[in-house]
Amino acid sequence: MAPKKDSKTKVRVQPVPEKRGYEFGGPLGAFGIVFGLPVLVYSFTFLCNDVSGCPAPSLLHPSTVTLDQLKAEVGWPKGGFADFYDTSVTLWVLGYYLLSLAMYVFLPGQEVEGTELACGGRLPYKFNAFLSAVLILSGCATGTYIYGADFAVWTFLWDNYLQVITANLVICTVISIFVYAKSFTVPAPGQPNPELRQLAPGGHTGNALYDFFIGRELNPRVRLPIPFVSEASRTIDIKSWLEMRPGLLGWIILNLSNIARQYRTYGYITDSIVISTAFQAFYVLDGLYMEPALLTTMDIIMDGFGFMLSFGDLVWVPFIYNFQTRYLAVFPYELGFNGILLVLAVTAVGYSIFRGANNQKNRFRTNPNDPRVKHLKYIQTASGSKLITSGWWGSARHINYLGDWVMSWSYCLPTGIAGYAIIQTINPATGDLQKQAVQTPESRGWGMIFTYFFLVYFGTLLIHREQRDEEKCKRKYGADWDRYTSLVRSRIIPGIY
């Protein structure tokens, strides 16, 4: 949409786009991520399963494993790769996306402006992800009340899990191709730029694969031809919409499907799967409720939108982050009272750091005279910004990342020392053979490769983000940043890192 014209400038002109070097290992790293991470997502699904165990038993004896044996243990589909995709499943997944889109357009929401762009304007945004999530989850609750654990959404997601992954992978790839092609219509430097479109600083290197991966355009948008709604409602910012909607809520919906699966299998629900789901749902709903804070994140301010974010939002987050509850759906581990207290304590520490630090920063930026933050010490920079040197932000330059990482422990701890094998037992009531997940000495601990993977990955991601933050701040503040880092020496963990 065209911004309002000010008294000095009739038409906004596209500036010369900023250029930066490669990240993530450049083109070679982009190739590995684009083609390697989807394989990793599928591998998790097969190698930790409800057919033979977690991990598949043959993986514990790699010298004797055969391909046919491994295929039998992981539940490899009879039709091979052709069975990875199902058109009807893809259409149902698209229906979920369309429902979320309709809620964005037609439900009321908060309309705000983003941060100042290099071209001198601010883009409008509409936020109502929390309301949309509440309505969708309420619909799921109603369905569960009527049909119980056999509610169609829960059985559909578990029974078609492989095909649902593929559907989301197809969707994210199509979106990535669309925004990449669309980015070549961004106005050239010196040309009128009424829609405030611009290339991302690191997204126009000239290497097609890398630019497709990292994202060429900073804020790709589409305008829907829908009458009787506001301009903000019909304008979809693809990056912010995907970051806060289908995948993030989908993560929680998959967790609920896993709970239903556990109940259908065992007739009860364990404390471990409830507490893991509850903390993950709280994290998501808290983020959706604080949706406007998204506008100050690096994803929105600096990163282009390409395959990296599209895949991350729609495939990586929902299908890697739900893996703890998927594991617990098969192996019903009980935490007990002491285990619950441990998880609660870890979560409380992490959340107090994460939310306390972010609230302190937002309040200081919004109103430095707020009684809750006016006591904070700071450095006044030449650029006009203020860098906090006391409170949460005086203990470490990226202290919020520590809280984020500590909270992630509460997702993994409920799986315990993970690992199980599927064995056949005789049902004493009927005399029939039945499968049962049991933890054997051989499998114990090996399942942690899957259930604690998120913890290792998330820590690595946060360190990478912190390094990018440091680079960005050094460019922005120059000598003031050196002065700031001399006062606040720790990066993430006070006194350690």
Short mmCIF file of C-alpha atoms in Angstrom, two decimals:
data_model
loop_
_atom_site.label_atom_id
_atom_site.label_comp_id
_atom_site.label_asym_id
_atom_site.label_seq_id
_atom_site.Cartn_x
_atom_site.Cartn_y
_atom_site.Cartn_z
CA MET A 1 0.00 0.00 0.00
CA ALA A 2 1.17 3.54 -0.62
CA PRO A 3 2.29 5.46 2.47
CA LYS A 4 1.13 8.93 3.29
CA LYS A 5 3.15 11.61 1.56
CA ASP A 6 4.90 14.17 3.71
CA SER A 7 5.34 17.86 2.96
CA LYS A 8 8.94 17.51 1.77
CA THR A 9 8.78 14.40 -0.39
CA LYS A 10 6.16 13.82 -3.03
CA VAL A 11 7.35 10.33 -3.99
CA ARG A 12 9.66 8.03 -2.06
CA VAL A 13 12.70 6.96 -4.05
CA GLN A 14 14.42 3.58 -3.75
CA PRO A 15 17.85 3.96 -2.11
CA VAL A 16 20.93 2.01 -3.16
CA PRO A 17 20.51 -1.33 -1.33
CA GLU A 18 23.01 -2.23 1.37
CA LYS A 19 25.13 -5.30 0.66
CA ARG A 20 26.67 -7.75 3.13
CA GLY A 21 28.71 -10.90 2.90
CA TYR A 22 27.69 -14.55 3.12
CA GLU A 23 26.34 -16.24 6.24
CA PHE A 24 25.62 -19.89 7.08
CA GLY A 25 28.64 -21.05 5.09
CA GLY A 26 27.68 -19.22 1.90
CA PRO A 27 26.36 -21.12 -1.15
CA LEU A 28 27.72 -24.45 0.09
CA GLY A 29 26.02 -24.03 3.45
CA ALA A 30 22.80 -22.94 1.72
CA PHE A 31 22.91 -26.10 -0.42
CA GLY A 32 23.38 -28.26 2.67
CA ILE A 33 20.51 -26.63 4.55
CA VAL A 34 18.04 -26.50 1.66
CA PHE A 35 18.52 -30.18 0.80
CA GLY A 36 19.76 -31.57 4.12
CA LEU A 37 17.33 -30.28 6.75
CA PRO A 38 14.22 -31.77 5.08
CA VAL A 39 16.01 -35.13 5.12
CA LEU A 40 16.73 -34.64 8.83
CA VAL A 41 13.05 -33.96 9.58
CA TYR A 42 12.01 -37.12 7.76
CA SER A 43 14.81 -39.09 9.49
CA PHE A 44 13.48 -38.17 12.92
CA THR A 45 10.08 -39.52 11.93
CA PHE A 46 11.48 -42.87 10.83
CA LEU A 47 14.39 -43.52 13.19
CA CYS A 48 12.43 -42.89 16.41
CA ASN A 49 9.14 -44.65 15.76
CA ASP A 50 6.25 -46.71 17.10
CA VAL A 51 7.11 -49.76 14.96
CA SER A 52 10.38 -50.99 16.48
CA GLY A 53 11.62 -48.41 18.96
CA CYS A 54 13.54 -45.21 19.58
CA PRO A 55 16.06 -45.56 18.12
CA ALA A 56 15.34 -48.32 15.63
CA PRO A 57 17.17 -51.39 17.05
CA SER A 58 19.44 -51.91 14.04
CA LEU A 59 21.01 -48.51 14.60
CA LEU A 60 22.49 -49.87 17.84
CA HIS A 61 24.34 -52.53 15.81
CA PRO A 62 25.50 -50.63 12.72
CA SER A 63 27.99 -53.32 11.66
CA THR A 64 25.19 -55.85 11.08
CA VAL A 65 22.41 -53.60 9.76
CA THR A 66 20.91 -54.26 6.34
CA LEU A 67 18.75 -51.90 4.30
CA ASP A 68 15.80 -54.30 4.18
CA GLN A 69 15.96 -54.84 7.94
CA LEU A 70 16.13 -51.10 8.60
CA LYS A 71 13.17 -50.43 6.29
CA ALA A 72 11.09 -52.97 8.21
CA GLU A 73 12.04 -51.45 11.55
CA VAL A 74 11.27 -47.85 10.62
CA GLY A 75 7.93 -48.55 8.94
CA TRP A 76 9.10 -47.54 5.45
CA PRO A 77 5.97 -47.09 3.30
CA LYS A 78 5.20 -49.89 0.84
CA GLY A 79 4.96 -47.44 -2.04
CA GLY A 80 8.35 -45.93 -1.24
CA PHE A 81 8.86 -42.22 -1.81
CA ALA A 82 5.57 -41.98 -3.71
CA ASP A 83 3.72 -42.53 -0.41
CA PHE A 84 5.36 -39.47 1.12
CA TYR A 85 2.84 -37.29 -0.71
CA ASP A 86 -0.96 -37.38 -0.72
CA THR A 87 -3.03 -34.77 -2.56
CA SER A 88 -6.01 -34.97 -0.22
CA VAL A 89 -3.75 -34.46 2.81
CA THR A 90 -2.15 -31.45 1.13
CA LEU A 91 -5.57 -29.94 0.44
CA TRP A 92 -6.58 -30.35 4.08
CA VAL A 93 -3.37 -28.66 5.19
CA LEU A 94 -4.05 -25.84 2.73
CA GLY A 95 -7.51 -25.54 4.27
CA TYR A 96 -5.86 -24.89 7.63
CA TYR A 97 -3.75 -22.15 6.05
CA LEU A 98 -6.81 -20.57 4.44
CA LEU A 99 -8.68 -20.63 7.75
CA SER A 100 -5.79 -18.80 9.41
CA LEU A 101 -5.69 -16.31 6.54
CA ALA A 102 -9.43 -15.64 6.76
CA MET A 103 -9.13 -15.03 10.49
CA TYR A 104 -6.31 -12.56 9.87
CA VAL A 105 -8.38 -10.64 7.33
CA PHE A 106 -11.80 -10.59 8.98
CA LEU A 107 -11.14 -10.67 12.72
CA PRO A 108 -10.40 -7.39 14.48
CA GLY A 109 -6.80 -6.68 15.29
CA GLN A 110 -4.25 -4.13 16.40
CA GLU A 111 -2.84 -2.04 13.54
CA VAL A 112 0.63 -0.62 14.11
CA GLU A 113 3.59 0.68 12.10
CA GLY A 114 6.92 -1.10 11.86
CA THR A 115 10.38 0.35 12.40
CA GLU A 116 11.87 2.97 10.09
CA LEU A 117 13.07 1.48 6.79
CA ALA A 118 16.16 2.48 4.83
CA CYS A 119 13.87 4.11 2.26
CA GLY A 120 12.50 6.38 4.97
CA GLY A 121 9.00 5.02 5.62
CA ARG A 122 7.25 2.60 7.93
CA LEU A 123 5.13 -0.37 6.87
CA PRO A 124 1.74 -1.00 8.49
CA TYR A 125 1.04 -4.31 10.23
CA LYS A 126 -2.06 -5.94 11.62
CA PHE A 127 -1.87 -8.29 14.60
CA ASN A 128 -4.57 -10.71 15.75
CA ALA A 129 -2.71 -14.04 15.92
CA PHE A 130 -3.62 -14.57 19.59
CA LEU A 131 -7.36 -14.19 18.93
CA SER A 132 -7.10 -16.50 15.91
CA ALA A 133 -5.27 -19.10 17.99
CA VAL A 134 -7.83 -18.95 20.78
CA LEU A 135 -10.69 -19.52 18.31
CA ILE A 136 -8.94 -22.40 16.53
CA LEU A 137 -8.00 -24.09 19.80
CA SER A 138 -11.54 -23.57 21.08
CA GLY A 139 -12.82 -25.37 17.99
CA CYS A 140 -10.42 -28.23 18.69
CA ALA A 141 -11.56 -28.33 22.31
CA THR A 142 -15.19 -28.54 21.21
CA GLY A 143 -14.39 -31.38 18.82
CA THR A 144 -12.53 -33.21 21.56
CA TYR A 145 -15.43 -32.75 23.97
CA ILE A 146 -17.80 -34.34 21.45
CA TYR A 147 -15.59 -37.08 19.98
CA GLY A 148 -12.88 -37.51 22.59
CA ALA A 149 -9.43 -38.71 21.51
CA ASP A 150 -10.98 -39.90 18.23
CA PHE A 151 -11.64 -36.31 17.11
CA ALA A 152 -10.85 -36.24 13.38
CA VAL A 153 -8.09 -33.60 13.64
CA TRP A 154 -6.12 -35.70 16.12
CA THR A 155 -6.39 -38.98 14.21
CA PHE A 156 -5.72 -37.26 10.86
CA LEU A 157 -2.46 -35.71 12.06
CA TRP A 158 -1.12 -38.91 13.60
CA ASP A 159 -2.20 -41.25 10.81
CA ASN A 160 -0.93 -38.94 8.05
CA TYR A 161 2.07 -37.45 9.81
CA LEU A 162 4.52 -38.21 6.99
CA GLN A 163 2.20 -36.75 4.35
CA VAL A 164 1.51 -33.66 6.49
CA ILE A 165 5.26 -32.99 6.65
CA THR A 166 5.46 -33.26 2.87
CA ALA A 167 2.45 -30.96 2.40
CA ASN A 168 4.11 -28.26 4.50
CA LEU A 169 7.41 -28.77 2.71
CA VAL A 170 5.70 -28.31 -0.66
CA ILE A 171 3.89 -25.18 0.56
CA CYS A 172 7.03 -23.59 2.00
CA THR A 173 8.96 -24.33 -1.19
CA VAL A 174 6.27 -22.81 -3.42
CA ILE A 175 6.16 -19.70 -1.22
CA SER A 176 9.96 -19.45 -1.36
CA ILE A 177 9.96 -19.62 -5.14
CA PHE A 178 7.18 -17.02 -5.33
CA VAL A 179 8.93 -14.45 -3.11
CA TYR A 180 12.25 -15.04 -4.87
CA ALA A 181 10.71 -14.37 -8.28
CA LYS A 182 8.72 -11.42 -6.92
CA SER A 183 11.87 -9.83 -5.47
CA PHE A 184 13.08 -9.00 -8.98
CA THR A 185 10.24 -6.49 -9.28
CA VAL A 186 11.61 -4.36 -6.42
CA PRO A 187 12.21 -0.86 -7.87
CA ALA A 188 15.77 -0.11 -8.94
CA PRO A 189 17.82 2.52 -7.04
CA GLY A 190 16.56 6.02 -7.81
CA GLN A 191 13.16 4.79 -9.00
CA PRO A 192 9.85 5.71 -7.28
CA ASN A 193 9.11 3.34 -4.42
CA PRO A 194 5.56 4.03 -3.19
CA GLU A 195 5.13 0.54 -1.64
CA LEU A 196 8.33 0.82 0.44
CA ARG A 197 9.83 -2.34 -1.00
CA GLN A 198 13.52 -3.03 -0.57
CA LEU A 199 16.09 -5.79 -0.83
CA ALA A 200 17.50 -7.38 2.30
CA PRO A 201 21.10 -6.37 3.06
CA GLY A 202 22.40 -9.94 2.83
CA GLY A 203 19.99 -11.27 0.22
CA HIS A 204 21.23 -9.98 -3.15
CA THR A 205 24.69 -11.49 -3.48
CA GLY A 206 24.14 -12.63 -7.07
CA ASN A 207 24.35 -16.33 -6.20
CA ALA A 208 20.89 -17.68 -7.06
CA LEU A 209 20.87 -20.59 -4.61
CA TYR A 210 22.15 -18.53 -1.69
CA ASP A 211 19.76 -15.64 -2.38
CA PHE A 212 16.84 -18.09 -2.71
CA PHE A 213 17.83 -19.56 0.66
CA ILE A 214 18.50 -16.36 2.61
CA GLY A 215 15.78 -14.22 1.01
CA ARG A 216 16.22 -11.34 -1.46
CA GLU A 217 13.35 -9.06 -0.43
CA LEU A 218 13.15 -7.74 3.11
CA ASN A 219 9.36 -7.53 3.49
CA PRO A 220 7.56 -9.30 0.62
CA ARG A 221 3.85 -8.51 0.64
CA VAL A 222 0.70 -9.33 -1.27
CA ARG A 223 -2.49 -7.32 -1.42
CA LEU A 224 -5.72 -9.33 -1.50
CA PRO A 225 -8.63 -8.00 -3.61
CA ILE A 226 -11.07 -8.10 -0.69
CA PRO A 227 -13.58 -5.25 -0.29
CA PHE A 228 -15.04 -3.83 2.94
CA VAL A 229 -11.91 -4.41 5.06
CA SER A 230 -9.12 -2.03 6.01
CA GLU A 231 -5.97 -1.67 3.93
CA ALA A 232 -3.94 -3.35 6.67
CA SER A 233 -6.37 -6.30 6.73
CA ARG A 234 -6.09 -6.99 3.01
CA THR A 235 -2.29 -6.52 2.90
CA ILE A 236 -0.43 -9.67 3.92
CA ASP A 237 3.16 -9.29 5.07
CA ILE A 238 4.28 -12.80 4.14
CA LYS A 239 7.22 -12.92 6.54
CA SER A 240 5.45 -11.80 9.72
CA TRP A 241 2.27 -13.74 8.86
CA LEU A 242 4.09 -17.05 8.44
CA GLU A 243 6.30 -16.48 11.46
CA MET A 244 3.37 -16.10 13.86
CA ARG A 245 0.59 -18.21 12.42
CA PRO A 246 0.35 -21.63 10.70
CA GLY A 247 3.54 -23.28 11.95
CA LEU A 248 3.72 -21.83 15.43
CA LEU A 249 0.14 -22.76 16.28
CA GLY A 250 0.59 -25.99 14.32
CA TRP A 251 3.32 -26.97 16.80
CA ILE A 252 0.78 -26.91 19.62
CA ILE A 253 -1.91 -28.66 17.58
CA LEU A 254 0.55 -31.49 16.84
CA ASN A 255 1.30 -31.75 20.57
CA LEU A 256 -2.42 -32.08 21.30
CA SER A 257 -2.68 -34.76 18.63
CA ASN A 258 0.15 -36.63 20.38
CA ILE A 259 -1.72 -36.46 23.70
CA ALA A 260 -4.80 -37.91 22.02
CA ARG A 261 -2.66 -40.70 20.55
CA GLN A 262 -1.30 -41.58 23.98
CA TYR A 263 -4.81 -41.75 25.38
CA ARG A 264 -6.11 -43.91 22.51
CA THR A 265 -3.21 -46.33 23.02
CA TYR A 266 -3.02 -46.57 26.81
CA GLY A 267 -6.31 -45.20 28.11
CA TYR A 268 -4.60 -42.55 30.23
CA ILE A 269 -2.42 -39.46 29.90
CA THR A 270 0.95 -39.09 31.65
CA ASP A 271 2.12 -36.07 33.61
CA SER A 272 5.18 -35.81 31.35
CA ILE A 273 3.26 -35.23 28.12
CA VAL A 274 0.87 -32.81 29.83
CA ILE A 275 3.62 -30.69 31.34
CA SER A 276 5.70 -30.63 28.15
CA THR A 277 2.67 -29.59 26.10
CA ALA A 278 1.60 -27.02 28.67
CA PHE A 279 4.96 -25.25 28.75
CA GLN A 280 5.30 -25.26 24.97
CA ALA A 281 1.74 -23.95 24.60
CA PHE A 282 2.45 -21.22 27.13
CA TYR A 283 5.56 -20.19 25.18
CA VAL A 284 3.60 -20.02 21.93
CA LEU A 285 0.54 -18.24 23.32
CA ASP A 286 2.74 -15.78 25.19
CA GLY A 287 4.53 -15.00 21.91
CA LEU A 288 1.22 -14.61 20.06
CA TYR A 289 -0.15 -12.34 22.77
CA MET A 290 2.98 -10.18 22.56
CA GLU A 291 2.87 -10.28 18.75
CA PRO A 292 3.70 -6.56 18.18
CA ALA A 293 7.10 -7.18 19.79
CA LEU A 294 7.94 -9.14 16.62
CA LEU A 295 8.60 -5.83 14.85
CA THR A 296 11.81 -5.25 16.83
CA THR A 297 13.31 -8.68 16.07
CA MET A 298 16.19 -9.35 13.70
CA ASP A 299 13.95 -11.52 11.49
CA ILE A 300 11.79 -8.52 10.63
CA ILE A 301 14.37 -5.72 10.68
CA MET A 302 17.34 -7.36 8.92
CA ASP A 303 16.56 -10.72 7.33
CA GLY A 304 15.08 -11.25 3.91
CA PHE A 305 12.34 -13.80 3.50
CA GLY A 306 13.48 -16.88 1.62
CA PHE A 307 13.60 -20.64 2.02
CA MET A 308 15.42 -20.37 5.37
CA LEU A 309 12.55 -18.62 7.14
CA SER A 310 9.79 -20.27 5.13
CA PHE A 311 11.08 -23.78 5.91
CA GLY A 312 11.83 -22.81 9.50
CA ASP A 313 8.32 -21.44 10.10
CA LEU A 314 6.31 -24.17 8.38
CA VAL A 315 8.37 -27.36 8.69
CA TRP A 316 11.23 -27.11 11.16
CA VAL A 317 9.36 -25.52 14.06
CA PRO A 318 6.20 -27.66 14.11
CA PHE A 319 7.80 -31.01 13.21
CA ILE A 320 11.04 -30.81 15.19
CA TYR A 321 9.71 -28.91 18.18
CA ASN A 322 6.81 -31.33 18.78
CA PHE A 323 9.08 -34.34 18.92
CA GLN A 324 9.21 -34.62 22.72
CA THR A 325 5.45 -35.16 22.96
CA ARG A 326 5.52 -37.46 19.93
CA TYR A 327 8.05 -39.59 21.78
CA LEU A 328 5.92 -39.55 24.95
CA ALA A 329 2.82 -40.54 22.98
CA VAL A 330 4.52 -43.89 22.35
CA PHE A 331 6.48 -44.24 25.59
CA PRO A 332 4.25 -43.05 28.50
CA TYR A 333 6.95 -41.89 30.91
CA GLU A 334 5.81 -40.67 34.34
CA LEU A 335 7.71 -37.80 35.97
CA GLY A 336 6.34 -38.11 39.47
CA PHE A 337 6.21 -35.32 42.04
CA ASN A 338 9.96 -34.63 42.19
CA GLY A 339 10.26 -34.63 38.42
CA ILE A 340 7.42 -32.14 38.06
CA LEU A 341 9.02 -29.83 40.64
CA LEU A 342 12.32 -29.94 38.73
CA VAL A 343 10.69 -29.03 35.43
CA LEU A 344 8.62 -26.27 37.06
CA ALA A 345 11.71 -24.76 38.70
CA VAL A 346 13.69 -24.75 35.45
CA THR A 347 10.79 -23.14 33.59
CA ALA A 348 10.28 -20.47 36.25
CA VAL A 349 13.94 -19.47 36.14
CA GLY A 350 14.00 -19.33 32.35
CA TYR A 351 10.77 -17.41 31.99
CA SER A 352 11.65 -14.86 34.66
CA ILE A 353 14.88 -14.05 32.80
CA PHE A 354 13.29 -14.07 29.34
CA ARG A 355 10.17 -12.06 30.06
CA GLY A 356 11.78 -9.82 32.67
CA ALA A 357 14.56 -8.79 30.29
CA ASN A 358 12.28 -8.26 27.29
CA ASN A 359 9.73 -6.29 29.30
CA GLN A 360 12.49 -4.12 30.74
CA LYS A 361 13.85 -3.35 27.28
CA ASN A 362 10.44 -2.63 25.75
CA ARG A 363 9.42 -0.35 28.63
CA PHE A 364 12.69 1.55 28.44
CA ARG A 365 12.35 2.04 24.67
CA THR A 366 8.71 3.09 24.94
CA ASN A 367 8.94 5.35 27.98
CA PRO A 368 12.32 5.82 29.73
CA ASN A 369 10.52 7.68 32.51
CA ASP A 370 8.39 4.67 33.43
CA PRO A 371 8.85 4.19 37.22
CA ARG A 372 9.79 0.56 36.59
CA VAL A 373 12.80 1.45 34.40
CA LYS A 374 13.75 5.08 35.06
CA HIS A 375 16.42 3.97 37.56
CA LEU A 376 18.36 2.11 34.86
CA LYS A 377 21.80 3.33 33.86
CA TYR A 378 22.59 3.72 30.19
CA ILE A 379 25.00 5.02 27.57
CA GLN A 380 23.78 7.74 25.22
CA THR A 381 25.12 6.90 21.74
CA ALA A 382 25.96 9.24 18.89
CA SER A 383 23.13 7.69 16.86
CA GLY A 384 20.61 8.84 19.48
CA SER A 385 19.94 5.39 20.96
CA LYS A 386 20.43 4.47 24.60
CA LEU A 387 22.24 1.27 25.62
CA ILE A 388 21.21 -0.05 29.05
CA THR A 389 24.14 -0.86 31.34
CA SER A 390 22.28 -1.99 34.49
CA GLY A 391 19.37 -4.24 35.40
CA TRP A 392 18.94 -7.36 33.30
CA TRP A 393 20.88 -5.86 30.40
CA GLY A 394 23.78 -4.91 32.61
CA SER A 395 24.39 -8.57 33.48
CA ALA A 396 24.79 -9.71 29.86
CA ARG A 397 24.34 -8.07 26.47
CA HIS A 398 21.86 -10.72 25.30
CA ILE A 399 20.52 -11.97 28.62
CA ASN A 400 17.09 -12.72 27.08
CA TYR A 401 18.69 -15.53 25.06
CA LEU A 402 19.75 -17.23 28.28
CA GLY A 403 16.15 -17.22 29.51
CA ASP A 404 14.96 -18.56 26.17
CA TRP A 405 17.46 -21.42 26.30
CA VAL A 406 16.77 -22.33 29.94
CA MET A 407 13.05 -22.53 29.14
CA SER A 408 13.82 -24.97 26.35
CA TRP A 409 15.10 -27.45 28.96
CA SER A 410 11.54 -27.83 30.24
CA TYR A 411 10.49 -29.22 26.85
CA CYS A 412 13.12 -31.97 26.91
CA LEU A 413 13.41 -32.90 30.60
CA PRO A 414 9.96 -34.58 30.70
CA THR A 415 11.32 -37.31 28.38
CA GLY A 416 13.85 -38.37 31.04
CA ILE A 417 16.73 -40.63 30.00
CA ALA A 418 15.00 -41.40 26.74
CA GLY A 419 14.97 -44.57 24.68
CA TYR A 420 12.65 -47.56 24.25
CA ALA A 421 12.10 -50.72 22.28
CA ILE A 422 8.80 -52.03 20.94
CA ILE A 423 8.20 -55.63 22.04
CA GLN A 424 5.28 -57.98 21.62
CA THR A 425 3.43 -59.13 24.72
CA ILE A 426 0.28 -61.14 25.39
CA ASN A 427 -2.73 -59.24 26.62
CA PRO A 428 -3.74 -61.12 29.81
CA ALA A 429 -7.39 -60.21 29.34
CA THR A 430 -7.79 -61.35 25.73
CA GLY A 431 -4.77 -63.52 25.05
CA ASP A 432 -4.00 -61.47 21.95
CA LEU A 433 -0.55 -60.27 20.95
CA GLN A 434 0.01 -56.56 21.50
CA LYS A 435 2.88 -54.13 21.06
CA GLN A 436 4.36 -52.41 24.08
CA ALA A 437 7.04 -49.74 24.44
CA VAL A 438 9.55 -50.67 27.14
CA GLN A 439 12.89 -49.20 28.09
CA THR A 440 15.61 -51.79 27.75
CA PRO A 441 19.21 -51.41 28.97
CA GLU A 442 20.32 -51.37 25.35
CA SER A 443 17.95 -48.58 24.28
CA ARG A 444 18.19 -46.45 27.43
CA GLY A 445 19.74 -43.07 26.71
CA TRP A 446 19.92 -43.40 22.93
CA GLY A 447 16.52 -41.79 22.49
CA MET A 448 17.98 -38.57 23.89
CA ILE A 449 19.57 -38.01 20.49
CA PHE A 450 16.04 -37.20 19.32
CA THR A 451 14.29 -35.78 22.38
CA TYR A 452 17.18 -33.49 23.45
CA PHE A 453 18.17 -32.48 19.93
CA PHE A 454 16.05 -29.35 20.27
CA LEU A 455 18.08 -28.25 23.29
CA VAL A 456 21.41 -28.48 21.44
CA TYR A 457 20.05 -26.96 18.24
CA PHE A 458 18.35 -24.08 20.05
CA GLY A 459 21.50 -23.22 21.99
CA THR A 460 23.50 -23.18 18.76
CA LEU A 461 20.88 -21.00 17.09
CA LEU A 462 20.93 -18.49 19.93
CA ILE A 463 24.73 -18.22 19.85
CA HIS A 464 24.57 -17.62 16.10
CA ARG A 465 21.91 -14.96 16.57
CA GLU A 466 23.96 -13.33 19.30
CA GLN A 467 26.96 -13.14 16.98
CA ARG A 468 24.81 -11.53 14.29
CA ASP A 469 23.45 -9.09 16.86
CA GLU A 470 26.98 -8.15 17.89
CA GLU A 471 28.01 -7.54 14.28
CA LYS A 472 24.94 -5.41 13.61
CA CYS A 473 25.41 -3.34 16.78
CA LYS A 474 29.11 -2.81 16.08
CA ARG A 475 28.25 -1.39 12.66
CA LYS A 476 25.49 0.77 14.07
CA TYR A 477 27.14 2.18 17.18
CA GLY A 478 30.86 2.07 16.36
CA ALA A 479 32.99 3.41 19.24
CA ASP A 480 29.92 3.60 21.49
CA TRP A 481 29.53 -0.17 21.18
CA ASP A 482 33.16 -0.67 22.26
CA ARG A 483 32.48 1.51 25.29
CA TYR A 484 29.31 -0.45 26.05
CA THR A 485 31.00 -3.86 25.79
CA SER A 486 33.75 -2.68 28.13
CA LEU A 487 31.03 -2.11 30.76
CA VAL A 488 28.83 -5.13 29.98
CA ARG A 489 31.39 -7.84 29.26
CA SER A 490 29.23 -10.99 29.20
CA ARG A 491 27.39 -11.93 26.02
CA ILE A 492 24.69 -14.41 27.14
CA ILE A 493 25.67 -16.13 30.40
CA PRO A 494 26.86 -13.67 33.08
CA GLY A 495 30.48 -14.26 34.01
CA ILE A 496 30.81 -17.31 31.71
CA TYR A 497 30.06 -16.33 28.10
#
